[in-house]
C-alpha cells in the first residue's frame, strides 16, 4: 500500500513538472520597421500567440497578419491587400528551437542570451531563420525577446516600382513575449 502511494505521489509530481515546462501567451508583440529612402514604415501587432517548452527549447509563434496596426490606414490597407495578401495568407508562423536552452536557469532570476534557429513562414513561403535573443526570468515569469532582419523578396512579396523608394528591401522584425505557465484544463 505504501509503495503504491509513493508511486502515485511520484507520478503526480512528474505531471506537475511537465505541466510547468510549457509557457504561453496570446498577447505577444511583434513589430516591423522599414526604413526606405522616402518613407519609414512601422507596424505593431499585439495579438501574437507564443509557446515555449523550457524542457526542450521548442519555440513557436503565430501571427494574424490583419492584426498589424499602422500609423496610416492606407498603409494598413496596402499591406493587407497588395503586399502580404492577408486574405490568401492570413497567418505567419515561426517554429524553431532555442539551441542553448540548457544555459537558461529558469529557477533563477536573470537575463540570458539565447540562440534561436527555426523556420519562418510568411506569405506562403518558408525560410530558415537564425538569430540571437534573450530570455528574461523574473518572479516565475519569462520574457522572450529577439530582433532580426528579413528580406521581403525572400518571401515572394512584390513591391511595385511606383512605391519601391517607400518600402525597404530589408525589414527589421522585433519579437517580445511575456509568457506564463500554460495551465492544463
mmCIF file of C-alpha atoms in Angstrom:
data_model
loop_
_atom_site.group_PDB
_atom_site.id
_atom_site.type_symbol
_atom_site.label_atom_id
_atom_site.label_comp_id
_atom_site.label_asym_id
_atom_site.label_seq_id
_atom_site.Cartn_x
_atom_site.Cartn_y
_atom_site.Cartn_z
ATOM 1 C CA UNK A 1 0.000 0.000 0.000
ATOM 2 C CA UNK A 2 2.792 2.442 0.920
ATOM 3 C CA UNK A 3 4.638 1.515 -2.257
ATOM 4 C CA UNK A 4 1.565 2.359 -4.384
ATOM 5 C CA UNK A 5 1.135 5.665 -2.552
ATOM 6 C CA UNK A 6 4.793 6.588 -3.204
ATOM 7 C CA UNK A 7 4.430 5.703 -6.898
ATOM 8 C CA UNK A 8 1.266 7.836 -7.139
ATOM 9 C CA UNK A 9 2.968 10.803 -5.451
ATOM 10 C CA UNK A 10 5.998 10.478 -7.744
ATOM 11 C CA UNK A 11 3.708 10.273 -10.808
ATOM 12 C CA UNK A 12 1.736 13.360 -9.761
ATOM 13 C CA UNK A 13 4.978 15.247 -9.139
ATOM 14 C CA UNK A 14 6.183 14.277 -12.588
ATOM 15 C CA UNK A 15 2.945 15.509 -14.175
ATOM 16 C CA UNK A 16 3.224 18.828 -12.311
ATOM 17 C CA UNK A 17 6.787 19.316 -13.569
ATOM 18 C CA UNK A 18 5.701 18.530 -17.139
ATOM 19 C CA UNK A 19 2.811 20.993 -16.923
ATOM 20 C CA UNK A 20 5.237 23.700 -15.811
ATOM 21 C CA UNK A 21 7.550 23.103 -18.766
ATOM 22 C CA UNK A 22 5.290 24.921 -21.228
ATOM 23 C CA UNK A 23 4.831 28.670 -21.145
ATOM 24 C CA UNK A 24 2.318 30.569 -23.257
ATOM 25 C CA UNK A 25 0.762 33.902 -24.175
ATOM 26 C CA UNK A 26 -1.835 35.164 -26.628
ATOM 27 C CA UNK A 27 -0.577 38.722 -26.164
ATOM 28 C CA UNK A 28 2.943 38.556 -27.572
ATOM 29 C CA UNK A 29 4.132 41.519 -29.577
ATOM 30 C CA UNK A 30 5.751 41.697 -32.989
ATOM 31 C CA UNK A 31 6.660 44.862 -34.799
ATOM 32 C CA UNK A 32 8.404 45.504 -38.054
ATOM 33 C CA UNK A 33 10.228 48.540 -39.298
ATOM 34 C CA UNK A 34 11.001 49.518 -42.873
ATOM 35 C CA UNK A 35 13.500 52.362 -43.336
ATOM 36 C CA UNK A 36 13.439 53.280 -47.033
ATOM 37 C CA UNK A 37 14.844 56.419 -48.623
ATOM 38 C CA UNK A 38 11.446 58.159 -48.935
ATOM 39 C CA UNK A 39 9.497 56.752 -46.003
ATOM 40 C CA UNK A 40 9.768 54.970 -42.697
ATOM 41 C CA UNK A 41 7.046 52.426 -42.002
ATOM 42 C CA UNK A 42 6.330 50.771 -38.671
ATOM 43 C CA UNK A 43 3.578 48.340 -37.769
ATOM 44 C CA UNK A 44 2.737 46.642 -34.477
ATOM 45 C CA UNK A 45 0.825 43.501 -33.626
ATOM 46 C CA UNK A 46 -0.008 42.659 -30.012
ATOM 47 C CA UNK A 47 -2.056 39.515 -30.642
ATOM 48 C CA UNK A 48 0.725 37.018 -31.150
ATOM 49 C CA UNK A 49 0.221 33.501 -29.779
ATOM 50 C CA UNK A 50 3.524 32.202 -28.418
ATOM 51 C CA UNK A 51 4.512 28.880 -26.819
ATOM 52 C CA UNK A 52 7.853 27.925 -25.280
ATOM 53 C CA UNK A 53 8.674 24.486 -23.911
ATOM 54 C CA UNK A 54 11.531 25.112 -21.492
ATOM 55 C CA UNK A 55 12.352 21.390 -21.254
ATOM 56 C CA UNK A 56 13.152 21.081 -24.977
ATOM 57 C CA UNK A 57 13.665 24.670 -26.129
ATOM 58 C CA UNK A 58 10.885 24.320 -28.723
ATOM 59 C CA UNK A 59 9.546 27.785 -29.514
ATOM 60 C CA UNK A 60 6.646 28.788 -31.737
ATOM 61 C CA UNK A 61 4.713 31.922 -32.519
ATOM 62 C CA UNK A 62 1.722 32.544 -34.745
ATOM 63 C CA UNK A 63 0.767 35.968 -36.089
ATOM 64 C CA UNK A 64 -2.514 37.063 -37.652
ATOM 65 C CA UNK A 65 -1.401 39.380 -40.445
ATOM 66 C CA UNK A 66 -4.549 41.540 -40.311
ATOM 67 C CA UNK A 67 -3.774 42.369 -36.668
ATOM 68 C CA UNK A 68 -0.822 44.578 -37.648
ATOM 69 C CA UNK A 69 -1.631 48.218 -36.948
ATOM 70 C CA UNK A 70 -0.108 51.088 -38.906
ATOM 71 C CA UNK A 71 0.017 54.832 -38.314
ATOM 72 C CA UNK A 72 -1.881 55.419 -41.575
ATOM 73 C CA UNK A 73 -4.983 53.420 -42.538
ATOM 74 C CA UNK A 74 -3.960 53.454 -46.200
ATOM 75 C CA UNK A 75 -0.640 51.755 -45.351
ATOM 76 C CA UNK A 76 -2.516 49.053 -43.463
ATOM 77 C CA UNK A 77 -4.873 48.535 -46.406
ATOM 78 C CA UNK A 78 -1.997 48.262 -48.917
ATOM 79 C CA UNK A 79 -0.078 45.923 -46.576
ATOM 80 C CA UNK A 80 -3.023 43.519 -46.269
ATOM 81 C CA UNK A 81 -4.402 43.697 -49.820
ATOM 82 C CA UNK A 82 -1.360 44.216 -52.031
ATOM 83 C CA UNK A 83 1.765 43.025 -50.235
ATOM 84 C CA UNK A 84 1.180 40.192 -47.763
ATOM 85 C CA UNK A 85 -2.253 39.313 -49.205
ATOM 86 C CA UNK A 86 -3.770 38.623 -45.792
ATOM 87 C CA UNK A 87 -6.930 37.062 -47.227
ATOM 88 C CA UNK A 88 -4.845 34.429 -49.034
ATOM 89 C CA UNK A 89 -2.102 34.119 -46.361
ATOM 90 C CA UNK A 90 -3.802 35.027 -43.049
ATOM 91 C CA UNK A 91 -1.001 33.881 -40.722
ATOM 92 C CA UNK A 92 2.731 33.978 -40.361
ATOM 93 C CA UNK A 93 4.286 31.240 -38.227
ATOM 94 C CA UNK A 94 7.709 30.669 -36.727
ATOM 95 C CA UNK A 95 8.623 27.184 -35.490
ATOM 96 C CA UNK A 96 12.027 26.649 -34.021
ATOM 97 C CA UNK A 97 14.198 25.887 -31.089
ATOM 98 C CA UNK A 98 16.351 27.723 -28.602
ATOM 99 C CA UNK A 99 19.621 25.905 -29.235
ATOM 100 C CA UNK A 100 21.258 26.729 -25.910
ATOM 101 C CA UNK A 101 18.207 26.232 -23.661
ATOM 102 C CA UNK A 102 20.399 24.442 -21.082
ATOM 103 C CA UNK A 103 22.194 27.763 -20.434
ATOM 104 C CA UNK A 104 18.964 29.385 -19.206
ATOM 105 C CA UNK A 105 18.362 28.975 -15.464
ATOM 106 C CA UNK A 106 14.577 29.086 -15.252
ATOM 107 C CA UNK A 107 14.724 28.747 -11.465
ATOM 108 C CA UNK A 108 16.922 31.857 -11.094
ATOM 109 C CA UNK A 109 16.017 35.445 -11.984
ATOM 110 C CA UNK A 110 18.247 36.885 -14.687
ATOM 111 C CA UNK A 111 18.643 37.712 -18.360
ATOM 112 C CA UNK A 112 20.162 35.001 -20.523
ATOM 113 C CA UNK A 113 21.438 35.267 -24.120
ATOM 114 C CA UNK A 114 19.950 32.633 -26.427
ATOM 115 C CA UNK A 115 20.416 31.389 -29.976
ATOM 116 C CA UNK A 116 17.227 30.642 -31.879
ATOM 117 C CA UNK A 117 17.028 28.620 -35.063
ATOM 118 C CA UNK A 118 13.914 27.641 -36.979
ATOM 119 C CA UNK A 119 11.664 28.314 -39.920
ATOM 120 C CA UNK A 120 9.563 31.370 -40.619
ATOM 121 C CA UNK A 121 6.563 31.011 -42.896
ATOM 122 C CA UNK A 122 5.335 34.286 -44.351
ATOM 123 C CA UNK A 123 3.250 34.921 -47.472
ATOM 124 C CA UNK A 124 3.176 31.155 -48.100
ATOM 125 C CA UNK A 125 6.980 30.856 -48.210
ATOM 126 C CA UNK A 126 9.063 29.087 -45.550
ATOM 127 C CA UNK A 127 12.673 30.091 -44.930
ATOM 128 C CA UNK A 128 15.296 29.176 -42.337
ATOM 129 C CA UNK A 129 15.946 31.861 -39.728
ATOM 130 C CA UNK A 130 18.754 32.052 -37.156
ATOM 131 C CA UNK A 131 19.005 34.858 -34.640
ATOM 132 C CA UNK A 132 20.104 35.822 -31.173
ATOM 133 C CA UNK A 133 17.764 36.905 -28.432
ATOM 134 C CA UNK A 134 17.292 36.978 -24.690
ATOM 135 C CA UNK A 135 15.220 35.121 -22.146
ATOM 136 C CA UNK A 136 14.496 37.096 -19.002
ATOM 137 C CA UNK A 137 13.347 35.166 -15.939
ATOM 138 C CA UNK A 138 11.725 37.185 -13.163
ATOM 139 C CA UNK A 139 9.413 36.006 -10.379
ATOM 140 C CA UNK A 140 8.480 32.806 -12.226
ATOM 141 C CA UNK A 141 7.589 34.620 -15.437
ATOM 142 C CA UNK A 142 9.502 34.505 -18.693
ATOM 143 C CA UNK A 143 10.093 37.219 -21.282
ATOM 144 C CA UNK A 144 11.444 36.243 -24.700
ATOM 145 C CA UNK A 145 12.935 38.963 -26.920
ATOM 146 C CA UNK A 146 14.610 38.968 -30.311
ATOM 147 C CA UNK A 147 15.373 41.273 -33.226
ATOM 148 C CA UNK A 148 16.200 40.033 -36.723
ATOM 149 C CA UNK A 149 16.019 41.165 -40.337
ATOM 150 C CA UNK A 150 14.250 39.603 -43.284
ATOM 151 C CA UNK A 151 14.455 40.321 -47.000
ATOM 152 C CA UNK A 152 10.906 40.749 -48.263
ATOM 153 C CA UNK A 153 11.764 39.357 -51.696
ATOM 154 C CA UNK A 154 12.769 36.064 -49.978
ATOM 155 C CA UNK A 155 9.094 35.637 -49.101
ATOM 156 C CA UNK A 156 7.722 36.401 -52.557
ATOM 157 C CA UNK A 157 6.375 39.804 -51.544
ATOM 158 C CA UNK A 158 6.460 42.097 -54.553
ATOM 159 C CA UNK A 159 6.724 45.857 -54.209
ATOM 160 C CA UNK A 160 5.524 47.838 -57.251
ATOM 161 C CA UNK A 161 8.154 50.098 -58.848
ATOM 162 C CA UNK A 162 5.939 53.107 -58.174
ATOM 163 C CA UNK A 163 6.436 52.751 -54.395
ATOM 164 C CA UNK A 164 9.807 50.965 -54.321
ATOM 165 C CA UNK A 165 11.505 54.032 -52.765
ATOM 166 C CA UNK A 166 8.992 53.944 -49.900
ATOM 167 C CA UNK A 167 9.458 50.315 -48.822
ATOM 168 C CA UNK A 168 12.815 48.927 -47.702
ATOM 169 C CA UNK A 169 14.051 45.657 -49.190
ATOM 170 C CA UNK A 170 15.112 44.531 -45.727
ATOM 171 C CA UNK A 171 12.711 44.799 -42.797
ATOM 172 C CA UNK A 172 13.632 44.720 -39.099
ATOM 173 C CA UNK A 173 11.400 42.413 -37.038
ATOM 174 C CA UNK A 174 11.185 42.706 -33.236
ATOM 175 C CA UNK A 175 9.590 39.974 -31.103
ATOM 176 C CA UNK A 176 8.642 40.412 -27.414
ATOM 177 C CA UNK A 177 6.582 37.914 -25.467
ATOM 178 C CA UNK A 178 5.784 37.766 -21.752
ATOM 179 C CA UNK A 179 4.999 34.131 -21.012
ATOM 180 C CA UNK A 180 3.297 32.435 -18.098
ATOM 181 C CA UNK A 181 2.953 28.745 -17.246
ATOM 182 C CA UNK A 182 0.461 27.010 -19.500
ATOM 183 C CA UNK A 183 -2.482 25.970 -17.367
ATOM 184 C CA UNK A 184 -3.813 22.484 -18.008
ATOM 185 C CA UNK A 185 -7.586 22.310 -18.106
#
